[in-house]
Coordinates of C-alpha atoms and ligand atoms in Angstrom, one line a residue:
X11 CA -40.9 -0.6 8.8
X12 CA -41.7 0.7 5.6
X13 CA -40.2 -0.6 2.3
X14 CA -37.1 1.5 2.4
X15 CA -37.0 3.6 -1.2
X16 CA -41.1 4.0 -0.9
X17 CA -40.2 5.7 2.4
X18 CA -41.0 9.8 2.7
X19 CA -37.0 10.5 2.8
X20 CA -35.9 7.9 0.1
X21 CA -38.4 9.7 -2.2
X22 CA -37.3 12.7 -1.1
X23 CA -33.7 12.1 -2.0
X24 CA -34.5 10.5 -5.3
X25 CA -36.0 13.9 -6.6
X26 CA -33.2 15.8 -4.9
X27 CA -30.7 14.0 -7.0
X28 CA -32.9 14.4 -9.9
X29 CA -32.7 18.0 -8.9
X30 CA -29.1 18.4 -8.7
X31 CA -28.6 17.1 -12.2
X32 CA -25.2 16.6 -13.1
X33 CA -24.1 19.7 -10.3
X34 CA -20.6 20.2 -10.6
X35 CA -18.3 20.6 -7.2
X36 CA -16.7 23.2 -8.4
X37 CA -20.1 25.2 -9.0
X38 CA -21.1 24.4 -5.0
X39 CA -17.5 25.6 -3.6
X40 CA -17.9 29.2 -5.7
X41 CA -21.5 29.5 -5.0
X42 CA -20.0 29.0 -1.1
X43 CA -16.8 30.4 0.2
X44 CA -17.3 28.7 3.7
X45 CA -17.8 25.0 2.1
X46 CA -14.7 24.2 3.7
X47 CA -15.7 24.8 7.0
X48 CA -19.1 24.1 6.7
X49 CA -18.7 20.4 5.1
X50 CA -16.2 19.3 7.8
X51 CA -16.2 18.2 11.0
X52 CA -13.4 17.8 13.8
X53 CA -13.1 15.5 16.9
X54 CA -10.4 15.2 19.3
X55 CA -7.0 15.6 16.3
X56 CA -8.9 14.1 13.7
X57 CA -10.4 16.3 10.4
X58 CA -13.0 14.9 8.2
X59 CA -13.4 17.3 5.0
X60 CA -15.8 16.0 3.4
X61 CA -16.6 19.2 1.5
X62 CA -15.2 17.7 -2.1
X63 CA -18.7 15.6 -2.4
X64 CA -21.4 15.9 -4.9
X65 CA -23.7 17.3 -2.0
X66 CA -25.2 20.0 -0.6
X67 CA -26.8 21.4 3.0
X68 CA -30.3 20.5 1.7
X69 CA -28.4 16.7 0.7
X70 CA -27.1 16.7 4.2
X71 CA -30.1 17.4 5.5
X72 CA -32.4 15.0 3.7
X73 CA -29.9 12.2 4.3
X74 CA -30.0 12.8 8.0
X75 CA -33.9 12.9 7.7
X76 CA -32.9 9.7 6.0
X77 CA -31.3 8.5 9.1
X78 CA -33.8 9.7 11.8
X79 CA -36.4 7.9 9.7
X80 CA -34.7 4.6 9.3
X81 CA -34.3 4.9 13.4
X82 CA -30.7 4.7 13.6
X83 CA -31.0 6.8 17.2
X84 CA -32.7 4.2 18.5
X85 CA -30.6 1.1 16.8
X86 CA -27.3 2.4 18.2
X87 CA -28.8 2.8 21.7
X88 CA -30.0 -0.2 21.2
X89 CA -26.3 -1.1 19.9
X90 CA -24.9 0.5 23.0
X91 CA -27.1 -1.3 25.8
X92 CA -26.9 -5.0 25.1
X93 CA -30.0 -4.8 23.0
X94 CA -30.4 -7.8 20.4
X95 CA -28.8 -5.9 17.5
X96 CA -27.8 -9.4 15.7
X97 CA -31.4 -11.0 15.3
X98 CA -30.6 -13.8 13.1
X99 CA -28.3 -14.9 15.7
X100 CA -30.5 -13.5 18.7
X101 CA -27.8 -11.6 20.9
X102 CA -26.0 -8.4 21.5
X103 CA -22.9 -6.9 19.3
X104 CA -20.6 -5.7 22.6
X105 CA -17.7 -4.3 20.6
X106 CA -18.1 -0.8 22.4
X107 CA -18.7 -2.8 26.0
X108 CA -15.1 -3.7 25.4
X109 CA -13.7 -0.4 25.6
X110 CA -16.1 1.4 27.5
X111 CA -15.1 1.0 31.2
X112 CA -18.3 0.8 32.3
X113 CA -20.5 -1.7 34.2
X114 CA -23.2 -2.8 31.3
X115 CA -26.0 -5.4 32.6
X116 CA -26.3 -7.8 30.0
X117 CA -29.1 -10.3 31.1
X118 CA -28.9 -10.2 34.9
X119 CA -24.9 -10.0 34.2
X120 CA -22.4 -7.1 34.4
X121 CA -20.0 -7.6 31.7
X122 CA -17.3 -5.3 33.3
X123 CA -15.8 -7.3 35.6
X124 CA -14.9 -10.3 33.0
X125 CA -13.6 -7.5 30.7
X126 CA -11.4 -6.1 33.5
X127 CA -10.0 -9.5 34.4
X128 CA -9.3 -10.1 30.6
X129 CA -7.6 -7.4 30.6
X130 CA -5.5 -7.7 33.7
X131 CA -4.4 -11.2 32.6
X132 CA -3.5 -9.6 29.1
X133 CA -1.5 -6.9 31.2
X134 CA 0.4 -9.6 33.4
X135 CA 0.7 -11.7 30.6
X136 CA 2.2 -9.3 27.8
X137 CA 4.5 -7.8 30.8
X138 CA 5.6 -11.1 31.7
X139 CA 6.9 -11.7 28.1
X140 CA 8.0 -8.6 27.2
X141 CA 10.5 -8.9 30.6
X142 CA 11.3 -12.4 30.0
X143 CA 9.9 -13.3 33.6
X144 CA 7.4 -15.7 31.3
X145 CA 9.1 -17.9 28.9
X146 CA 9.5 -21.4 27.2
X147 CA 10.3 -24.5 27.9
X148 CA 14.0 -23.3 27.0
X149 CA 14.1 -20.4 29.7
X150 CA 15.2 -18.2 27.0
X151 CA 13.1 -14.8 26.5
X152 CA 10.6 -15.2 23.9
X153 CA 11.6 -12.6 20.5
X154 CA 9.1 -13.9 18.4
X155 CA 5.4 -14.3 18.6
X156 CA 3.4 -16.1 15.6
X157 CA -0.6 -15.8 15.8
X158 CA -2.6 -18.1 14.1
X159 CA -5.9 -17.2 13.0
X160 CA -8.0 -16.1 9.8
X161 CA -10.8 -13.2 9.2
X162 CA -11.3 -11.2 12.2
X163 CA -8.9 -13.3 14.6
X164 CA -6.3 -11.8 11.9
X165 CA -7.0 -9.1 10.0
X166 CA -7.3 -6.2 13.0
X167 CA -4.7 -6.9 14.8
X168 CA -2.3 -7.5 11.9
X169 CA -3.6 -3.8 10.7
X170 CA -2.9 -2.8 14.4
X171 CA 0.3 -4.5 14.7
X172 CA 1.6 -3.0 11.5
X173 CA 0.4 0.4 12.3
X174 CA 1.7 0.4 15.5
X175 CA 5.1 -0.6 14.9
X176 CA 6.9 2.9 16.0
X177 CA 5.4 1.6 19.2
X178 CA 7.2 -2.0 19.0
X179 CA 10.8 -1.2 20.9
X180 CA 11.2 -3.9 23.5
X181 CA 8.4 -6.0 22.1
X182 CA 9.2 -9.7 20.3
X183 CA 8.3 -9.8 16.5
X184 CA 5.0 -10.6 16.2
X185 CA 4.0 -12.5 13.0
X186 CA 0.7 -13.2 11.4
X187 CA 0.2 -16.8 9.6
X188 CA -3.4 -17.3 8.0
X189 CA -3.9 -18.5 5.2
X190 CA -4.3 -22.4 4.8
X191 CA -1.7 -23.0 2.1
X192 CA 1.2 -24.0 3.9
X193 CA 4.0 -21.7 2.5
X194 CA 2.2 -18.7 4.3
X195 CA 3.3 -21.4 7.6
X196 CA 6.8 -22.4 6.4
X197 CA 7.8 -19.0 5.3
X198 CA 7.1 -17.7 8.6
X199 CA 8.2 -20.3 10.3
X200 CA 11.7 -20.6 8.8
X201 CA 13.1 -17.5 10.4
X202 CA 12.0 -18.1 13.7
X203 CA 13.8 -20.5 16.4
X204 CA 10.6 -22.8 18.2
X205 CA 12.9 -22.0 21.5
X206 CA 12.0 -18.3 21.8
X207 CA 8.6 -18.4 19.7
X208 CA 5.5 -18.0 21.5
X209 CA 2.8 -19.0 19.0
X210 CA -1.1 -18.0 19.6
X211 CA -4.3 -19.7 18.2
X212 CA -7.0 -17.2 18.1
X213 CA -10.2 -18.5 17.0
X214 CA -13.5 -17.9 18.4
X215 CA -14.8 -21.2 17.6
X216 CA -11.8 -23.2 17.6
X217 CA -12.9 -25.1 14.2
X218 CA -12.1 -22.8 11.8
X219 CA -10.3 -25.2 9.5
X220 CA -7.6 -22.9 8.5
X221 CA -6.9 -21.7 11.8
X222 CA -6.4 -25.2 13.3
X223 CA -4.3 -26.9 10.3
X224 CA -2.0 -24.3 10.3
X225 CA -2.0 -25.0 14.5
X226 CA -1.1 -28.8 14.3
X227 CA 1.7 -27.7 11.5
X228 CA 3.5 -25.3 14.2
X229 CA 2.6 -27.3 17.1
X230 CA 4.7 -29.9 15.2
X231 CA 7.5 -27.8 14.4
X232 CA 7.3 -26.6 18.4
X233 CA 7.8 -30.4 19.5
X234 CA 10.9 -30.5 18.0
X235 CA 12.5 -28.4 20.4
X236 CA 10.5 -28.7 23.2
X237 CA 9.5 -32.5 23.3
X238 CA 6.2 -33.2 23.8
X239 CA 5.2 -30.4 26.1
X240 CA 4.6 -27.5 24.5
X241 CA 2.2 -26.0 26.5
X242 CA 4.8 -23.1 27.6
X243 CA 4.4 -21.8 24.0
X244 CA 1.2 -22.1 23.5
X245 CA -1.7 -19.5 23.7
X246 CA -5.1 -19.6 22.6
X247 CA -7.8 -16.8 22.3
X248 CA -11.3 -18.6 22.0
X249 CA -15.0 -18.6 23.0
X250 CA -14.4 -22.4 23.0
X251 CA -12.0 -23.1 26.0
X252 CA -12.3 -26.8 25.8
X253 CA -11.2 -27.4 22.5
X254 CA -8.3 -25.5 23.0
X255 CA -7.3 -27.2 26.3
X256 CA -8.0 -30.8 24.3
X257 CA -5.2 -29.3 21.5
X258 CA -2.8 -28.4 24.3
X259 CA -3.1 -25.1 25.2
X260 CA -2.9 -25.2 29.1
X261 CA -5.6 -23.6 30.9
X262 CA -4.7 -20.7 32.4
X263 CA -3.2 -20.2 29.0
X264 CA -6.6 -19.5 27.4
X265 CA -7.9 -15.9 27.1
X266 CA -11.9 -15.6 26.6
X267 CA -13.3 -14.4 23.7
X268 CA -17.2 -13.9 24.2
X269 CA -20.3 -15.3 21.8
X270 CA -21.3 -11.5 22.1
X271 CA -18.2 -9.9 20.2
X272 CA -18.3 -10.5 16.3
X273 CA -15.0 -11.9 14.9
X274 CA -14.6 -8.5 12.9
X275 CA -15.4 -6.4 15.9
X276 CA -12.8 -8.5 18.2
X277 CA -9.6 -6.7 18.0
X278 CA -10.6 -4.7 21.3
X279 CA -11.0 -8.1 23.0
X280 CA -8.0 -10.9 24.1
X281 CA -8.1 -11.5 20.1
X282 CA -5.9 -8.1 20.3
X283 CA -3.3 -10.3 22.2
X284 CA -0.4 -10.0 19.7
X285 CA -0.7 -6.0 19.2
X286 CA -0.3 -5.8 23.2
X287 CA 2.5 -8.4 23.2
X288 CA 4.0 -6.1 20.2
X289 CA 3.2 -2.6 21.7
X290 CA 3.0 -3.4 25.5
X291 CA -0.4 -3.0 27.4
X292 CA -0.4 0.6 28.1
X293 CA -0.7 1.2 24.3
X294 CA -3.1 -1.2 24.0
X295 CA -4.8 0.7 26.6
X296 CA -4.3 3.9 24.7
X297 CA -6.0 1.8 21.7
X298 CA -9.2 1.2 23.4
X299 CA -9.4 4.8 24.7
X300 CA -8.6 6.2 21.3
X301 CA -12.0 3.5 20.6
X302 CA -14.4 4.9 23.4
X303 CA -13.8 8.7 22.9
X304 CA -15.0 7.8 19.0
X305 CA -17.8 5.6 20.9
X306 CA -18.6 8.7 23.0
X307 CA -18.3 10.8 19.7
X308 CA -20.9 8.4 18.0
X309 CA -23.6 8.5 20.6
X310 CA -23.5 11.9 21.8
X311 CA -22.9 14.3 18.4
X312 CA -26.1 15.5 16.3
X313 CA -26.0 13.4 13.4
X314 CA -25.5 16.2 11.4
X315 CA -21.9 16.5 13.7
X316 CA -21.3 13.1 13.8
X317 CA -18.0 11.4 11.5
X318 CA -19.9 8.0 11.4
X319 CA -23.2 9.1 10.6
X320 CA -22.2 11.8 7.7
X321 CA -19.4 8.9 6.4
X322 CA -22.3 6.2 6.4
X323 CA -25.0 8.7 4.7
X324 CA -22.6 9.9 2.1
X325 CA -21.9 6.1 1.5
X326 CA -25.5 5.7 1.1
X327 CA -26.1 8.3 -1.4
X328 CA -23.4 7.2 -3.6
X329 CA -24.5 3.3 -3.0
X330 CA -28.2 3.9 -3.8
X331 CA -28.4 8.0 -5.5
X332 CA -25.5 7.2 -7.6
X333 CA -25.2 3.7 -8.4
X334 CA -21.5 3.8 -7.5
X335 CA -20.4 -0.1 -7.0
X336 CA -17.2 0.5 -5.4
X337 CA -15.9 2.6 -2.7
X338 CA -11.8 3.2 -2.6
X339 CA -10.1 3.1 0.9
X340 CA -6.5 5.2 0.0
X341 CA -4.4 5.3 3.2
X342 CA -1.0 7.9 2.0
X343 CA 1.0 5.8 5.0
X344 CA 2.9 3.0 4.6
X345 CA 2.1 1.8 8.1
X346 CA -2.2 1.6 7.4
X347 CA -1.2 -0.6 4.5
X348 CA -3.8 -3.0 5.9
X349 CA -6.5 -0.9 6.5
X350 CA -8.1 -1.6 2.9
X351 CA -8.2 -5.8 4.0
X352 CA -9.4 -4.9 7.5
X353 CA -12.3 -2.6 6.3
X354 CA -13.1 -5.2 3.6
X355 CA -13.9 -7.5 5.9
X356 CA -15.6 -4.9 8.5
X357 CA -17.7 -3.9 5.7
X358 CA -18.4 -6.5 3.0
X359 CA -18.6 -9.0 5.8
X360 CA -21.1 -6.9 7.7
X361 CA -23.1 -5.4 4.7
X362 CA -23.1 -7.9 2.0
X363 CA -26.7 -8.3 2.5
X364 CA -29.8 -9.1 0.2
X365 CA -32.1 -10.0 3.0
X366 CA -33.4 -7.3 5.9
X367 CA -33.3 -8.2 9.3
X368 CA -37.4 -9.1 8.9
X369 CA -36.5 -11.7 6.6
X370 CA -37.7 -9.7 3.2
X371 CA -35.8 -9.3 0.1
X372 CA -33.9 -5.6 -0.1
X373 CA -35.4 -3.7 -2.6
X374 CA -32.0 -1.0 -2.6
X375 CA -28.2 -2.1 -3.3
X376 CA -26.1 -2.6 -0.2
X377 CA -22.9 -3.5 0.3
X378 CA -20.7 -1.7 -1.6
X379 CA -17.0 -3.2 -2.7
X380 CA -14.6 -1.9 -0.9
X381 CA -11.0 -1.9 -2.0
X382 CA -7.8 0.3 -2.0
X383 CA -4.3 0.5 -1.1
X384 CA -1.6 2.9 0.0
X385 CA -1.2 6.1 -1.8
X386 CA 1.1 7.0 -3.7
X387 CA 1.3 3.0 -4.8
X388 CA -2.1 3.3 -5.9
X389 CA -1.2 6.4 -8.2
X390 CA 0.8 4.1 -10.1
X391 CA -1.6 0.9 -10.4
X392 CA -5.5 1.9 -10.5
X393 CA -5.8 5.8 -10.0
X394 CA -6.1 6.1 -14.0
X395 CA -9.7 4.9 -13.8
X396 CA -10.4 6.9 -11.2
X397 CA -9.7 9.5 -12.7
X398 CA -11.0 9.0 -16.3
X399 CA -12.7 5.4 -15.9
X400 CA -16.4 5.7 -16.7
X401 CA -17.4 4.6 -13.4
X402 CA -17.9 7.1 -10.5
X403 CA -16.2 5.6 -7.6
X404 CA -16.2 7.6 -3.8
X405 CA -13.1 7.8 -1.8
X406 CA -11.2 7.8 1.5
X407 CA -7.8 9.4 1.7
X408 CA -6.6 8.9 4.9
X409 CA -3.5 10.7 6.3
X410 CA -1.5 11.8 9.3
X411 CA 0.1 15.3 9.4
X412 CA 2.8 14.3 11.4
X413 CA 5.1 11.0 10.6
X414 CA 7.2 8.8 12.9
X415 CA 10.4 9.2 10.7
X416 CA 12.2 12.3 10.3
X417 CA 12.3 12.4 6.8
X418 CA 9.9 15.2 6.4
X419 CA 10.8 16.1 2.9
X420 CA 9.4 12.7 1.8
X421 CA 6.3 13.5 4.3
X422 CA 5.6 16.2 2.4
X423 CA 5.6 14.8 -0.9
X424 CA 3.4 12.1 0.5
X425 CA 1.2 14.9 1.6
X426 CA 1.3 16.9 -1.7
X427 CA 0.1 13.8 -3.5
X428 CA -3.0 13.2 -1.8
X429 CA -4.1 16.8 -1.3
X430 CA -3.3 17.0 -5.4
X431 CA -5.2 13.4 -5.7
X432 CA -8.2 14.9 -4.3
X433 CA -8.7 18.2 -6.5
X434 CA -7.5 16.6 -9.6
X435 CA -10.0 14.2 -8.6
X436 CA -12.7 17.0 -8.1
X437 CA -11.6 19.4 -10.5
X438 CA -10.3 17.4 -13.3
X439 CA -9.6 19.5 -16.8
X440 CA -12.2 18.9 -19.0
X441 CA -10.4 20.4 -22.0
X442 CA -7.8 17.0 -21.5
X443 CA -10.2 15.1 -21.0
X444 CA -10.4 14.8 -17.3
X445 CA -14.1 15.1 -16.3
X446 CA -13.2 15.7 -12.3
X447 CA -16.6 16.1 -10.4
X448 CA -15.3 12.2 -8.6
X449 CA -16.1 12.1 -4.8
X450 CA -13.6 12.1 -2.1
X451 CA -13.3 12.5 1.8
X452 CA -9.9 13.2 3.1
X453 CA -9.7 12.2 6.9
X454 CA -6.7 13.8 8.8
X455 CA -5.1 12.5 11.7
X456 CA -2.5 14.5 13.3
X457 CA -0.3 11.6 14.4
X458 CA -0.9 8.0 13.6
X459 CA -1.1 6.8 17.3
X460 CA -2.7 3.9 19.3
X461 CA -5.2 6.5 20.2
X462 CA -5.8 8.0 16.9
X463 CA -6.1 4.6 15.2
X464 CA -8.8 3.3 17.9
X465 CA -10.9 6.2 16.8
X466 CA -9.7 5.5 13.0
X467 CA -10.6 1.6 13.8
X468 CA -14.1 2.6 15.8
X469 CA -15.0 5.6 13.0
X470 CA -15.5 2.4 10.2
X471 CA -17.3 0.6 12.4
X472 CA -20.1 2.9 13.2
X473 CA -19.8 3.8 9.5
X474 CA -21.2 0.4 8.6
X475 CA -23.1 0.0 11.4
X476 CA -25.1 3.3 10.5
X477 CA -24.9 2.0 6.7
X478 CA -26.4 -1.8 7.6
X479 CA -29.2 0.4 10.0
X480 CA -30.3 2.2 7.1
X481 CA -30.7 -0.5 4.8
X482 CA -32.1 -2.9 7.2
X483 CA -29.7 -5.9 7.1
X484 CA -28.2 -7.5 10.3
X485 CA -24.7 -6.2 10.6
X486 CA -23.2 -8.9 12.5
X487 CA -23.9 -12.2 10.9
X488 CA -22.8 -13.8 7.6
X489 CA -24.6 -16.8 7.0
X490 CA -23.2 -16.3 3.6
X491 CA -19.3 -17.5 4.6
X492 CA -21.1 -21.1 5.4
X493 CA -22.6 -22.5 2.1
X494 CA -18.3 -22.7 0.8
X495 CA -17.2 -24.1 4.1
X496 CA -19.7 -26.9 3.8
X497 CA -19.0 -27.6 0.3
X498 CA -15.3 -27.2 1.0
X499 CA -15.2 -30.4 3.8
X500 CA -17.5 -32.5 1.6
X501 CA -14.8 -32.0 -1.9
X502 CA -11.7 -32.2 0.9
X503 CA -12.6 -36.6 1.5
X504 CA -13.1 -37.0 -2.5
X505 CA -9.7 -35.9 -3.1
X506 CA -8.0 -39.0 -1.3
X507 CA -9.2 -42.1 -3.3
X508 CA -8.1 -42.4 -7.2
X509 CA -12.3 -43.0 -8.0
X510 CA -13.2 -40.0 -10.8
X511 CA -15.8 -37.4 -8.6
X512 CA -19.1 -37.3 -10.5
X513 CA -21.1 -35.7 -7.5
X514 CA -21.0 -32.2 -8.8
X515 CA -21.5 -29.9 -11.3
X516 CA -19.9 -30.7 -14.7
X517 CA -17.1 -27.9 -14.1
X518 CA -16.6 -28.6 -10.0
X519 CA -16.6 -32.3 -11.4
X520 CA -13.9 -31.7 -14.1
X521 CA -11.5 -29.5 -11.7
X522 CA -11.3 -31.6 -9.3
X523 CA -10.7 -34.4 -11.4
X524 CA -7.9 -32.6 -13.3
X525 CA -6.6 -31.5 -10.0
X526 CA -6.8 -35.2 -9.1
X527 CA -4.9 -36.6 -12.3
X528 CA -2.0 -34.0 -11.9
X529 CA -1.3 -33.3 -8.3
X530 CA 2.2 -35.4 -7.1
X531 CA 1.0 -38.8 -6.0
Ligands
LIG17 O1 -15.1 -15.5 7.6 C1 -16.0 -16.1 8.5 C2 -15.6 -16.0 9.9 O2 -16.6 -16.6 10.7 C3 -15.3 -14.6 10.4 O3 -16.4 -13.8 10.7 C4 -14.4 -14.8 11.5 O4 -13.7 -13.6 11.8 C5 -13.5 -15.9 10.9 O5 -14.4 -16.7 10.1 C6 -12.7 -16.7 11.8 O6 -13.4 -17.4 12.7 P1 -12.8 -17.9 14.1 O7 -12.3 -16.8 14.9 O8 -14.0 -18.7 14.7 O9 -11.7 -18.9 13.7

């Protein structure tokens, strides 16, 4: 492939920009009384405006020549089918083949049938607790469920779980414990009873150090009740059954999670345990569907009709036309207050790249920093430098039009904010000072459901997918998470003897020596 900016579209775009100056929105919504309509798109309850962007049709349509050029037709096929789509790592990204419902022949290999029987087991399973036909050693119904798990084996389905919770009545609590210091653990832990708390590990590899200290601290608070045996309350979700059968989870206990789904693609697998458990299967269900019809949506629409595609291209020209660092993800529900964690790791994870897939240096930016929080919150804390910061910076407001509560005076003040966030944003008023002209796409959902947030869920992931094809990094590695583990085990032995640590770097050496001289002996 060509070097990316020398390519025919790059250059193409470049002198667009140059063209369009500093072109004010305002200027392109006068000059066009159908921008509305013609700079958004609609699929199946969910409205992307997208009109309150520094673009044009003739930006549109050089970024989708953009896209066509950069082959992202054939990549997502290629995405689609089982092709080798992770090459560092030399197999398929099968997110989609999780929610699809169809047979898909991965070497010799239909993958359906082991993705039905996952699913049947999570259906008998989840019923089985939710009825209190499967519990404890104690016989007593299980109200609680605590997972255990870190990056993608946490972040989804506590998003999910979270979003979801209108959903939740006759579920246990489910509770998310991830982080390594312990007082994430004990907090947790101290409001549940080990009798009624059904605790799962989720970890693909089943040696993510986190994941499994925090797993011996609970299994040690579970023998407590239970004895030794604590296998009733024990669940695992791995691609690394034995390990978890050698910790004690028993074996029919252990739900599959395949080399073939990325940890930050996993919540439509087994990992997405604890959101069924919470929500009960047939939402879970509803999930995945929500998932396949934006799947469907992703490989059938014209690019130029397509929410992933126009998302990932407008992300591009900001990224690369615009030299915009940052990208803001502004959910205005209390419920998605997650998403911005979830999409940082689907995103910076996945596009926080300086070398392409053929091994070469980039010679563009990629990954841009994603960050955000809830709306109005966000009004309060950051939204000043949006506004009149010096640094352009893109946006998502994400909303439903209908809430779960019936407090729809406070709906609509919720509302009011983000549709005035968005053309302060764009129209500012120069004369105070406000420059306006800042980016923003609004994404409306008409009910935050299971379905609707499987399409929300599956929408960012074609985003960066689309993003990562057009740069030409490998979406679904990140060798770059290793280099600190490694360190991190080597430092973990010099911290036990009182010998000073001269093996580093004069400031790694004086830390953890200070650290050393101070911590409680
Ligand atoms: O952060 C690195 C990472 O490998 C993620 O990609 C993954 O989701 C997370 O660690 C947890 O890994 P595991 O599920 O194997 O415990």
């Amino acid at each position: 492939m060509s070097t990316l900016t020398q390519s025919r579209a790059w250059l193409a775009l470049k002198s667009h920009r140059e063209a369009l100056g500093g072109v004010r929105m305002t200027a392109l919504f006068a000059a066009d009384p159908q921008r509305f309509e013609n700079f958004s798109l609609r699929q199946d309850g969910i409205l992307l405006d997208y009109s309150k962007n520094l673009v044009n049709a003739e930006t549109m349509q050089l970024l989708v020549a953009l896209a066509r050029e950069r082959g992202v037709g054939d990549e997502m096929n290629r995405l689609f089918t089982g092709g080798i789509v992770n090459t560092s790592e030399m197999r398929p990204a099968l997110h989609t083949a999780l929610r699809s419902g169809q047979a898909l022949i991965v070497d010799g290999t239909d993958l359906l049938p082991q993705i039905r029987a996952t699913l049947a087991r999570m259906r008998d399973f989840t019923g089985g607790v939710r009825t209190g036909s499967i519990t404890g050693r104690s016989g007593k119904q299980f109200t609680d469920v605590v997972n255990i798990g870190i990056g993608g084996s946490h972040l989804g389905p506590a998003l999910a779980t979270r979003a979801l919770a209108p959903y939740a009545s006759g579920g246990p609590r489910v509770h998310y414990v991830s982080n390594v210091d312990a007082a994430a653990v004990e907090g947790t832990l101290a409001q549940l009873d080990p009798a009624t708390t059904l605790v799962i590990i989720a970890s693909k590899t089943f040696t993510t150090i986190e994941t499994l200290t925090n797993a011996h601290l609970v299994r040690d608070w579970l023998r407590h009740v239970t004895g030794t045996a604590v296998g009733e309350q024990l669940v695992a979700v791995t691609a690394n059954a034995q390990r978890a059968v050698d910790f004690g989870v028993a074996e029919d206990r252990v739900f599959p999670f395949w080399d073939w789904v990325g940890g930050r693609y996993s919540l439509w697998s087994a990992v997405g345990l604890p959101v069924a458990l919470g929500v009960g299967m047939d939402n879970f269900d509803e999930l995945l569907l929500g998932a396949r019809a934006m799947d469907a949506h992703f490989r059938d629409a014209p690019f130029e009709q397509s929410m992933p595609v126009t998302l990932a291209l407008l992300g591009v020209w900001y990224n690369n036309f615009f030299g915009a660092a940052s990208h803001a993800i502004l959910p205005y529900d209390e419920s998605l207050a997650l998403l911005p964690a979830h999409l940082q790791q689907l995103d910076m994870e996945s596009s926080g790249k300086s070398i392409t897939r053929d091994g070469e240096a980039v010679d563009c930016d990629t990954g841009a920093v994603i960050w955000g929080a809830p709306g109005t919150d966000a009004q309060h804390s950051f939204f000043q430098l949006l506004h009149q910061g010096t640094r352009l910076i893109p946006a998502d407001f994400i909303a439903a039009c209908r809430p779960h509560h019936a407090a729809h005076g406070s709906h609509a003040i919720l509302l009011a904010n983000f549709f005035a966030q968005t053309a302060a944003l764009m129209n500012g008023a120069p004369k105070d000072g406000f420059p306006g002209n800042r980016p923003s796409n609004s994404i409306l959902v008409d009910k935050l459901t299971p379905r609707t947030l499987g399409m929300l869920l599956a929408l960012y992931e074609h985003k960066v997918f689309v993003q990562n094809t057009i740069w030409g990094v490998n979406a679904f590695d990140q060798p770059g998470v290793e280099l600190g583990k490694r360190l991190a085990s080597r430092i973990l032995p010099e911290l036990e003897g009182g010998d000073a640590v001269t093996a580093h770097d004069a400031s790694t050496n004086g830390l953890i020596n200070f650290y050393k001289a101070n911590r409680d002996s």
